[in-house]
PDB file of C-alpha atoms and ligand atoms in Angstrom:
ATOM      1  CA  UNK Y 254     -84.125  25.080 -42.117  1.00  0.00           C
ATOM      2  CA  UNK Y 255     -82.655  21.940 -40.474  1.00  0.00           C
ATOM      3  CA  UNK Y 256     -84.713  19.872 -38.023  1.00  0.00           C
ATOM      4  CA  UNK Y 257     -82.672  17.863 -35.511  1.00  0.00           C
ATOM      5  CA  UNK Y 258     -84.733  15.493 -33.391  1.00  0.00           C
ATOM      6  CA  UNK Y 259     -82.972  14.869 -30.071  1.00  0.00           C
ATOM      7  CA  UNK Y 260     -84.427  11.726 -28.519  1.00  0.00           C
ATOM      8  CA  UNK Y 261     -84.160  11.092 -24.802  1.00  0.00           C
ATOM      9  CA  UNK Y 262     -84.777   7.320 -24.770  1.00  0.00           C
ATOM     10  CA  UNK Y 263     -86.015   7.312 -21.167  1.00  0.00           C
ATOM     11  CA  UNK Y 264     -89.481   8.580 -20.269  1.00  0.00           C
ATOM     12  CA  UNK Y 265     -88.534  11.378 -17.836  1.00  0.00           C
ATOM     13  CA  UNK Y 266     -89.777  14.657 -19.298  1.00  0.00           C
ATOM     14  CA  UNK Y 267     -87.724  16.846 -16.934  1.00  0.00           C
ATOM     15  CA  UNK Y 268     -84.567  15.189 -18.238  1.00  0.00           C
ATOM     16  CA  UNK Y 269     -85.757  15.784 -21.798  1.00  0.00           C
ATOM     17  CA  UNK Y 270     -86.062  19.467 -20.872  1.00  0.00           C
ATOM     18  CA  UNK Y 271     -82.432  19.524 -19.644  1.00  0.00           C
ATOM     19  CA  UNK Y 272     -81.362  17.833 -22.861  1.00  0.00           C
ATOM     20  CA  UNK Y 273     -83.404  20.293 -24.922  1.00  0.00           C
ATOM     21  CA  UNK Y 274     -81.717  23.292 -23.272  1.00  0.00           C
ATOM     22  CA  UNK Y 275     -78.251  21.879 -23.923  1.00  0.00           C
ATOM     23  CA  UNK Y 276     -79.035  21.167 -27.584  1.00  0.00           C
ATOM     24  CA  UNK Y 277     -80.718  24.503 -28.260  1.00  0.00           C
ATOM     25  CA  UNK Y 278     -77.798  26.364 -26.652  1.00  0.00           C
ATOM     26  CA  UNK Y 279     -75.443  25.230 -29.458  1.00  0.00           C
ATOM     27  CA  UNK Y 280     -77.760  24.852 -32.457  1.00  0.00           C
ATOM     28  CA  UNK Y 281     -77.490  27.379 -35.279  1.00  0.00           C
ATOM     29  CA  UNK Y 282     -80.276  29.989 -35.591  1.00  0.00           C
ATOM     30  CA  UNK Y 283     -81.693  28.164 -38.635  1.00  0.00           C
ATOM     31  CA  UNK Y 284     -81.877  24.815 -36.864  1.00  0.00           C
ATOM     32  CA  UNK Y 285     -85.021  23.587 -35.139  1.00  0.00           C
ATOM     33  CA  UNK Y 286     -84.247  21.311 -32.173  1.00  0.00           C
ATOM     34  CA  UNK Y 287     -87.102  18.929 -31.458  1.00  0.00           C
ATOM     35  CA  UNK Y 288     -86.433  17.267 -28.083  1.00  0.00           C
ATOM     36  CA  UNK Y 289     -88.650  14.268 -27.405  1.00  0.00           C
ATOM     37  CA  UNK Y 290     -88.958  11.153 -25.296  1.00  0.00           C
ATOM     38  CA  UNK Y 291     -91.138   8.053 -25.724  1.00  0.00           C
ATOM     39  CA  UNK Y 292     -94.176   7.555 -23.488  1.00  0.00           C
ATOM     40  CA  UNK Y 293     -93.298   3.886 -23.004  1.00  0.00           C
ATOM     41  CA  UNK Y 294     -90.086   2.549 -21.481  1.00  0.00           C
ATOM     42  CA  UNK Y 295     -87.856   2.999 -18.423  1.00  0.00           C
ATOM     43  CA  UNK Y 296     -87.805   6.231 -16.391  1.00  0.00           C
ATOM     44  CA  UNK Y 297     -84.013   6.084 -16.619  1.00  0.00           C
ATOM     45  CA  UNK Y 298     -81.396   3.850 -18.256  1.00  0.00           C
ATOM     46  CA  UNK Y 299     -78.858   2.402 -15.816  1.00  0.00           C
ATOM     47  CA  UNK Y 300     -78.596  -1.266 -16.799  1.00  0.00           C
ATOM     48  CA  UNK Y 301     -78.588  -3.548 -19.825  1.00  0.00           C
ATOM     49  CA  UNK Y 302     -82.219  -4.379 -19.008  1.00  0.00           C
ATOM     50  CA  UNK Y 303     -83.203  -0.681 -19.073  1.00  0.00           C
ATOM     51  CA  UNK Y 304     -81.287  -0.208 -22.295  1.00  0.00           C
ATOM     52  CA  UNK Y 305     -83.020  -3.135 -24.017  1.00  0.00           C
ATOM     53  CA  UNK Y 306     -86.473  -1.962 -22.958  1.00  0.00           C
ATOM     54  CA  UNK Y 307     -85.777   1.626 -24.060  1.00  0.00           C
ATOM     55  CA  UNK Y 308     -85.106   0.680 -27.679  1.00  0.00           C
ATOM     56  CA  UNK Y 309     -88.683   0.095 -28.995  1.00  0.00           C
ATOM     57  CA  UNK Y 310     -89.842   3.506 -27.741  1.00  0.00           C
ATOM     58  CA  UNK Y 311     -86.694   5.130 -29.087  1.00  0.00           C
ATOM     59  CA  UNK Y 312     -87.194   3.581 -32.526  1.00  0.00           C
ATOM     60  CA  UNK Y 313     -90.799   4.821 -32.612  1.00  0.00           C
ATOM     61  CA  UNK Y 314     -89.470   8.369 -32.187  1.00  0.00           C
ATOM     62  CA  UNK Y 315     -86.821   7.812 -34.864  1.00  0.00           C
ATOM     63  CA  UNK Y 316     -89.456   6.438 -37.289  1.00  0.00           C
ATOM     64  CA  UNK Y 317     -91.694   9.505 -37.091  1.00  0.00           C
ATOM     65  CA  UNK Y 318     -91.340  11.706 -40.173  1.00  0.00           C
ATOM     66  CA  UNK Y 319     -90.206  15.287 -40.046  1.00  0.00           C
ATOM     67  CA  UNK Y 320     -86.567  15.260 -38.901  1.00  0.00           C
ATOM     68  CA  UNK Y 321     -83.450  15.794 -41.041  1.00  0.00           C
ATOM     69  CA  UNK Y 322     -81.232  14.079 -38.466  1.00  0.00           C
ATOM     70  CA  UNK Y 323     -81.392  12.454 -35.040  1.00  0.00           C
ATOM     71  CA  UNK Y 324     -79.452  12.428 -31.777  1.00  0.00           C
ATOM     72  CA  UNK Y 325     -79.776   9.497 -29.360  1.00  0.00           C
ATOM     73  CA  UNK Y 326     -79.436  11.326 -26.059  1.00  0.00           C
ATOM     74  CA  UNK Y 327     -78.376   8.539 -23.714  1.00  0.00           C
ATOM     75  CA  UNK Y 328     -74.738   7.675 -22.985  1.00  0.00           C
ATOM     76  CA  UNK Y 329     -75.232   4.009 -23.778  1.00  0.00           C
ATOM     77  CA  UNK Y 330     -76.076   5.003 -27.377  1.00  0.00           C
ATOM     78  CA  UNK Y 331     -78.983   2.513 -27.200  1.00  0.00           C
ATOM     79  CA  UNK Y 332     -80.445   1.281 -30.480  1.00  0.00           C
ATOM     80  CA  UNK Y 333     -77.959   3.295 -32.532  1.00  0.00           C
ATOM     81  CA  UNK Y 334     -77.457   0.706 -35.282  1.00  0.00           C
ATOM     82  CA  UNK Y 335     -81.183  -0.046 -35.557  1.00  0.00           C
ATOM     83  CA  UNK Y 336     -81.906   3.685 -35.687  1.00  0.00           C
ATOM     84  CA  UNK Y 337     -79.448   4.046 -38.543  1.00  0.00           C
ATOM     85  CA  UNK Y 338     -81.270   1.334 -40.492  1.00  0.00           C
ATOM     86  CA  UNK Y 339     -84.584   3.104 -39.912  1.00  0.00           C
ATOM     87  CA  UNK Y 340     -83.731   6.783 -40.341  1.00  0.00           C
ATOM     88  CA  UNK Y 341     -83.200   8.521 -43.683  1.00  0.00           C
ATOM     89  CA  UNK Y 342     -80.964  11.204 -42.149  1.00  0.00           C
ATOM     90  CA  UNK Y 343     -77.814  10.921 -39.997  1.00  0.00           C
ATOM     91  CA  UNK Y 344     -78.097   9.446 -36.481  1.00  0.00           C
ATOM     92  CA  UNK Y 345     -75.450  10.114 -33.820  1.00  0.00           C
ATOM     93  CA  UNK Y 346     -75.241   8.878 -30.241  1.00  0.00           C
ATOM     94  CA  UNK Y 347     -74.051  11.211 -27.482  1.00  0.00           C
ATOM     95  CA  UNK Y 348     -71.281   8.879 -26.327  1.00  0.00           C
ATOM     96  CA  UNK Y 349     -69.973   8.555 -29.872  1.00  0.00           C
ATOM     97  CA  UNK Y 350     -70.089  12.325 -30.449  1.00  0.00           C
ATOM     98  CA  UNK Y 351     -68.526  13.193 -27.090  1.00  0.00           C
ATOM     99  CA  UNK Y 352     -65.656  10.723 -27.552  1.00  0.00           C
ATOM    100  CA  UNK Y 353     -64.920  12.006 -31.040  1.00  0.00           C
ATOM    101  CA  UNK Y 354     -64.887  15.602 -29.789  1.00  0.00           C
ATOM    102  CA  UNK Y 355     -62.725  14.751 -26.761  1.00  0.00           C
ATOM    103  CA  UNK Y 356     -60.249  12.856 -28.961  1.00  0.00           C
ATOM    104  CA  UNK Y 357     -59.488  16.146 -30.747  1.00  0.00           C
ATOM    105  CA  UNK Y 358     -58.607  17.958 -27.506  1.00  0.00           C
ATOM    106  CA  UNK Y 359     -55.483  16.086 -26.419  1.00  0.00           C
ATOM    107  CA  UNK Y 360     -53.860  12.699 -26.104  1.00  0.00           C
ATOM    108  CA  UNK Y 361     -56.494  11.170 -23.889  1.00  0.00           C
ATOM    109  CA  UNK Y 362     -59.802  11.680 -22.176  1.00  0.00           C
ATOM    110  CA  UNK Y 363     -61.586  10.313 -19.122  1.00  0.00           C
ATOM    111  CA  UNK Y 364     -65.249   9.402 -18.916  1.00  0.00           C
ATOM    112  CA  UNK Y 365     -67.174  10.278 -15.749  1.00  0.00           C
ATOM    113  CA  UNK Y 366     -70.473   8.456 -15.582  1.00  0.00           C
ATOM    114  CA  UNK Y 367     -73.298   7.636 -13.163  1.00  0.00           C
ATOM    115  CA  UNK Y 368     -73.351   4.120 -11.658  1.00  0.00           C
ATOM    116  CA  UNK Y 369     -70.316   1.824 -11.587  1.00  0.00           C
ATOM    117  CA  UNK Y 370     -72.375  -0.851 -13.322  1.00  0.00           C
ATOM    118  CA  UNK Y 371     -72.461   1.301 -16.489  1.00  0.00           C
ATOM    119  CA  UNK Y 372     -68.661   1.627 -16.702  1.00  0.00           C
ATOM    120  CA  UNK Y 373     -68.298  -1.535 -18.781  1.00  0.00           C
ATOM    121  CA  UNK Y 374     -70.711  -0.208 -21.382  1.00  0.00           C
ATOM    122  CA  UNK Y 375     -68.698   3.003 -21.658  1.00  0.00           C
ATOM    123  CA  UNK Y 376     -65.522   0.990 -22.212  1.00  0.00           C
ATOM    124  CA  UNK Y 377     -67.292  -1.179 -24.800  1.00  0.00           C
ATOM    125  CA  UNK Y 378     -68.395   1.904 -26.713  1.00  0.00           C
ATOM    126  CA  UNK Y 379     -64.942   3.548 -26.522  1.00  0.00           C
ATOM    127  CA  UNK Y 380     -63.360   0.414 -27.984  1.00  0.00           C
ATOM    128  CA  UNK Y 381     -66.121  -0.054 -30.573  1.00  0.00           C
ATOM    129  CA  UNK Y 382     -65.646   3.539 -31.746  1.00  0.00           C
ATOM    130  CA  UNK Y 383     -61.866   3.140 -31.966  1.00  0.00           C
ATOM    131  CA  UNK Y 384     -60.977   5.062 -28.795  1.00  0.00           C
ATOM    132  CA  UNK Y 385     -59.660   2.142 -26.737  1.00  0.00           C
ATOM    133  CA  UNK Y 386     -56.300   3.925 -26.396  1.00  0.00           C
ATOM    134  CA  UNK Y 387     -57.550   7.539 -26.200  1.00  0.00           C
ATOM    135  CA  UNK Y 388     -59.981   6.681 -23.427  1.00  0.00           C
ATOM    136  CA  UNK Y 389     -57.648   6.680 -20.409  1.00  0.00           C
ATOM    137  CA  UNK Y 390     -60.258   5.776 -17.801  1.00  0.00           C
ATOM    138  CA  UNK Y 391     -63.928   5.415 -16.979  1.00  0.00           C
ATOM    139  CA  UNK Y 392     -65.016   6.615 -13.507  1.00  0.00           C
ATOM    140  CA  UNK Y 393     -68.402   6.636 -11.802  1.00  0.00           C
ATOM    141  CA  UNK Y 394     -70.080   8.840  -9.193  1.00  0.00           C
ATOM    142  CA  UNK Y 395     -72.549   6.260  -7.879  1.00  0.00           C
ATOM    143  CA  UNK Y 396     -75.328   8.799  -8.428  1.00  0.00           C
ATOM    144  CA  UNK Y 397     -78.487   7.340 -10.005  1.00  0.00           C
ATOM    145  CA  UNK Y 398     -79.534   9.109 -13.194  1.00  0.00           C
ATOM    146  CA  UNK Y 399     -82.701  10.673 -11.795  1.00  0.00           C
ATOM    147  CA  UNK Y 400     -80.886  11.813  -8.656  1.00  0.00           C
ATOM    148  CA  UNK Y 401     -78.822  14.139 -10.846  1.00  0.00           C
ATOM    149  CA  UNK Y 402     -81.854  16.443 -10.799  1.00  0.00           C
ATOM    150  CA  UNK Y 403     -82.809  16.043  -7.150  1.00  0.00           C
ATOM    151  CA  UNK Y 404     -79.567  15.510  -5.187  1.00  0.00           C
ATOM    152  CA  UNK Y 405     -78.127  18.924  -4.197  1.00  0.00           C
ATOM    153  CA  UNK Y 406     -74.742  17.321  -3.617  1.00  0.00           C
ATOM    154  CA  UNK Y 407     -74.517  15.768  -7.083  1.00  0.00           C
ATOM    155  CA  UNK Y 408     -72.554  18.620  -8.691  1.00  0.00           C
ATOM    156  CA  UNK Y 409     -69.869  18.539  -6.021  1.00  0.00           C
ATOM    157  CA  UNK Y 410     -69.527  14.759  -6.236  1.00  0.00           C
ATOM    158  CA  UNK Y 411     -69.271  14.792 -10.034  1.00  0.00           C
ATOM    159  CA  UNK Y 412     -66.692  17.584  -9.910  1.00  0.00           C
ATOM    160  CA  UNK Y 413     -64.653  15.658  -7.347  1.00  0.00           C
ATOM    161  CA  UNK Y 414     -64.737  12.498  -9.470  1.00  0.00           C
ATOM    162  CA  UNK Y 415     -63.635  14.543 -12.492  1.00  0.00           C
ATOM    163  CA  UNK Y 416     -60.651  15.877 -10.525  1.00  0.00           C
ATOM    164  CA  UNK Y 417     -59.718  12.370  -9.409  1.00  0.00           C
ATOM    165  CA  UNK Y 418     -60.050  11.069 -12.963  1.00  0.00           C
ATOM    166  CA  UNK Y 419     -57.668  13.709 -14.311  1.00  0.00           C
ATOM    167  CA  UNK Y 420     -55.108  12.907 -11.604  1.00  0.00           C
ATOM    168  CA  UNK Y 421     -55.406   9.142 -12.063  1.00  0.00           C
ATOM    169  CA  UNK Y 422     -55.536   9.048 -15.855  1.00  0.00           C
ATOM    170  CA  UNK Y 423     -53.338  11.992 -16.801  1.00  0.00           C
ATOM    171  CA  UNK Y 424     -55.995  12.846 -19.387  1.00  0.00           C
ATOM    172  CA  UNK Y 425     -56.530  16.168 -21.157  1.00  0.00           C
ATOM    173  CA  UNK Y 426     -60.320  16.267 -21.207  1.00  0.00           C
ATOM    174  CA  UNK Y 427     -63.431  14.895 -19.529  1.00  0.00           C
ATOM    175  CA  UNK Y 428     -66.443  13.294 -21.201  1.00  0.00           C
ATOM    176  CA  UNK Y 429     -69.642  13.511 -19.148  1.00  0.00           C
ATOM    177  CA  UNK Y 430     -71.193  10.037 -19.193  1.00  0.00           C
ATOM    178  CA  UNK Y 431     -74.863  10.942 -18.888  1.00  0.00           C
ATOM    179  CA  UNK Y 432     -77.262  13.198 -20.760  1.00  0.00           C
ATOM    180  CA  UNK Y 433     -78.535  14.301 -17.366  1.00  0.00           C
ATOM    181  CA  UNK Y 434     -75.172  15.983 -16.700  1.00  0.00           C
ATOM    182  CA  UNK Y 435     -75.512  18.219 -19.787  1.00  0.00           C
ATOM    183  CA  UNK Y 436     -76.220  21.334 -17.734  1.00  0.00           C
ATOM    184  CA  UNK Y 437     -73.079  20.855 -15.608  1.00  0.00           C
ATOM    185  CA  UNK Y 438     -70.553  21.115 -18.433  1.00  0.00           C
ATOM    186  CA  UNK Y 439     -69.453  24.752 -18.122  1.00  0.00           C
ATOM    187  CA  UNK Y 440     -69.386  24.772 -14.324  1.00  0.00           C
ATOM    188  CA  UNK Y 441     -67.269  21.629 -14.088  1.00  0.00           C
ATOM    189  CA  UNK Y 442     -64.874  22.766 -16.806  1.00  0.00           C
ATOM    190  CA  UNK Y 443     -64.272  26.011 -14.897  1.00  0.00           C
ATOM    191  CA  UNK Y 444     -63.711  24.061 -11.680  1.00  0.00           C
ATOM    192  CA  UNK Y 445     -61.271  21.443 -13.010  1.00  0.00           C
ATOM    193  CA  UNK Y 446     -59.463  23.526 -15.637  1.00  0.00           C
ATOM    194  CA  UNK Y 447     -59.795  21.181 -18.632  1.00  0.00           C
ATOM    195  CA  UNK Y 448     -62.319  20.907 -21.454  1.00  0.00           C
ATOM    196  CA  UNK Y 449     -65.450  19.022 -20.382  1.00  0.00           C
ATOM    197  CA  UNK Y 450     -67.488  17.547 -23.238  1.00  0.00           C
ATOM    198  CA  UNK Y 451     -71.248  17.134 -23.056  1.00  0.00           C
ATOM    199  CA  UNK Y 452     -72.406  14.591 -25.599  1.00  0.00           C
ATOM    200  CA  UNK Y 453     -75.806  16.231 -26.115  1.00  0.00           C
ATOM    201  CA  UNK Y 454     -74.215  19.437 -27.404  1.00  0.00           C
ATOM    202  CA  UNK Y 455     -71.513  17.574 -29.341  1.00  0.00           C
ATOM    203  CA  UNK Y 456     -74.027  15.278 -31.037  1.00  0.00           C
ATOM    204  CA  UNK Y 457     -76.412  18.116 -31.883  1.00  0.00           C
ATOM    205  CA  UNK Y 458     -73.673  20.105 -33.622  1.00  0.00           C
ATOM    206  CA  UNK Y 459     -72.384  16.967 -35.367  1.00  0.00           C
ATOM    207  CA  UNK Y 460     -75.787  15.984 -36.740  1.00  0.00           C
ATOM    208  CA  UNK Y 461     -76.459  19.577 -37.787  1.00  0.00           C
ATOM    209  CA  UNK Y 462     -73.101  19.648 -39.615  1.00  0.00           C
ATOM    210  CA  UNK Y 463     -73.699  16.320 -41.355  1.00  0.00           C
ATOM    211  CA  UNK Y 464     -77.090  17.556 -42.580  1.00  0.00           C
ATOM    212  CA  UNK Y 465     -75.532  20.820 -43.820  1.00  0.00           C
ATOM    213  CA  UNK Y 466     -72.911  18.781 -45.679  1.00  0.00           C
ATOM    214  CA  UNK Y 467     -75.670  16.701 -47.264  1.00  0.00           C
ATOM    215  CA  UNK Y 468     -74.268  13.558 -45.601  1.00  0.00           C
ATOM    216  CA  UNK Y 469     -76.115  10.618 -44.072  1.00  0.00           C
ATOM    217  CA  UNK Y 470     -75.780   6.909 -43.241  1.00  0.00           C
ATOM    218  CA  UNK Y 471     -74.811   4.693 -46.188  1.00  0.00           C
ATOM    219  CA  UNK Y 472     -77.867   2.587 -47.122  1.00  0.00           C
ATOM    220  CA  UNK Y 473     -76.417   0.082 -49.581  1.00  0.00           C
ATOM    221  CA  UNK Y 474     -75.469  -2.621 -47.075  1.00  0.00           C
ATOM    222  CA  UNK Y 475     -75.696  -3.187 -43.334  1.00  0.00           C
ATOM    223  CA  UNK Y 476     -77.779  -0.078 -42.708  1.00  0.00           C
ATOM    224  CA  UNK Y 477     -80.291  -0.534 -45.519  1.00  0.00           C
ATOM    225  CA  UNK Y 478     -83.936  -0.371 -44.414  1.00  0.00           C
ATOM    226  CA  UNK Y 479     -84.782  -3.619 -42.552  1.00  0.00           C
ATOM    227  CA  UNK Y 480     -86.659  -6.406 -44.407  1.00  0.00           C
ATOM    228  CA  UNK Y 481     -90.467  -6.300 -44.054  1.00  0.00           C
ATOM    229  CA  UNK Y 482     -91.923  -9.078 -41.840  1.00  0.00           C
ATOM    230  CA  UNK Y 483     -94.634  -9.589 -39.205  1.00  0.00           C
ATOM    231  CA  UNK Y 484     -93.906  -8.581 -35.571  1.00  0.00           C
ATOM    232  CA  UNK Y 485     -96.205 -10.410 -33.176  1.00  0.00           C
ATOM    233  CA  UNK Y 486     -97.789  -9.271 -29.947  1.00  0.00           C
ATOM    234  CA  UNK Y 487     -97.102  -5.830 -28.448  1.00  0.00           C
ATOM    235  CA  UNK Y 488     -94.450  -5.133 -31.118  1.00  0.00           C
ATOM    236  CA  UNK Y 489     -96.973  -5.379 -33.953  1.00  0.00           C
ATOM    237  CA  UNK Y 490     -96.999  -1.541 -34.338  1.00  0.00           C
ATOM    238  CA  UNK Y 491     -93.261  -1.711 -35.131  1.00  0.00           C
ATOM    239  CA  UNK Y 492     -93.883  -3.758 -38.299  1.00  0.00           C
ATOM    240  CA  UNK Y 493     -92.451  -1.949 -41.340  1.00  0.00           C
ATOM    241  CA  UNK Y 494     -94.123  -1.511 -44.708  1.00  0.00           C
TER     242      UNK Y 494
HETATM  243  N1  LIG V  49     -74.605   6.447 -17.972  1.00  0.00           N
HETATM  244  C1  LIG V  49     -75.927   6.678 -17.903  1.00  0.00           C
HETATM  245  O1  LIG V  49     -76.567   6.336 -16.939  1.00  0.00           O
HETATM  246  N2  LIG V  49     -76.528   7.307 -18.964  1.00  0.00           N
HETATM  247  C2  LIG V  49     -77.859   7.604 -19.073  1.00  0.00           C
HETATM  248  N3  LIG V  49     -78.937   7.034 -18.533  1.00  0.00           N
HETATM  249  C3  LIG V  49     -80.059   7.701 -18.967  1.00  0.00           C
HETATM  250  O2  LIG V  49     -81.229   7.453 -18.674  1.00  0.00           O
HETATM  251  N4  LIG V  49     -79.678   8.698 -19.800  1.00  0.00           N
HETATM  252  C4  LIG V  49     -78.308   8.676 -19.904  1.00  0.00           C
HETATM  253  O3  LIG V  49     -77.578   9.408 -20.566  1.00  0.00           O
END
């Protein structure tokens, strides 16, 4: 039995439930999906500040024993490198997984994300992951992350931005730029007529596959376990042994 821990790095339990549904929908029957979120940190991640303050809580969830692999279920892939140093199993971010999947579906893909201020981060990740050419455009809906659950017009706006992205970019697929959009994947794909990739599902299947292949992060160099040292103040619980 494989245990995949899917970590929502923000502290909004209803979003964790959306993420859990998307991950469980694609996991194999023998895989246990453990969807969690920290109890400390931002309610949503929409800025560099949010992203920085989400990492300690995220790492606490990664450090807990009992998982064969981890998904970081936030489109900024926050704390991904630190999580890879800490975890013994594979760790995949949803942006990374979604971009890899989308790159196999055509010549180019477009990212549709939440606030315009997060577009730069999406571009940074695309380039860091080697998709600077394949990523044809990053577009935003100007819908705050938590409004995805409460704004009845959100689906229509996201669908419209996806249509505009395809026209503007000439891309073959869409990557949804927020874990909170995970439940919109099928509906939007049917509406716009191209594959729409949800990073939660893509990352869950990828981690599950890596575990089944017996593969994990290389620990000889950069991603070896961090050196032991004191951590002062409120971070004292994060000190390693
Ligand atoms: N682009 C985004 O806003 N992504 C996200 N913020 C969150 O809190 N979760 C996400 O996936």
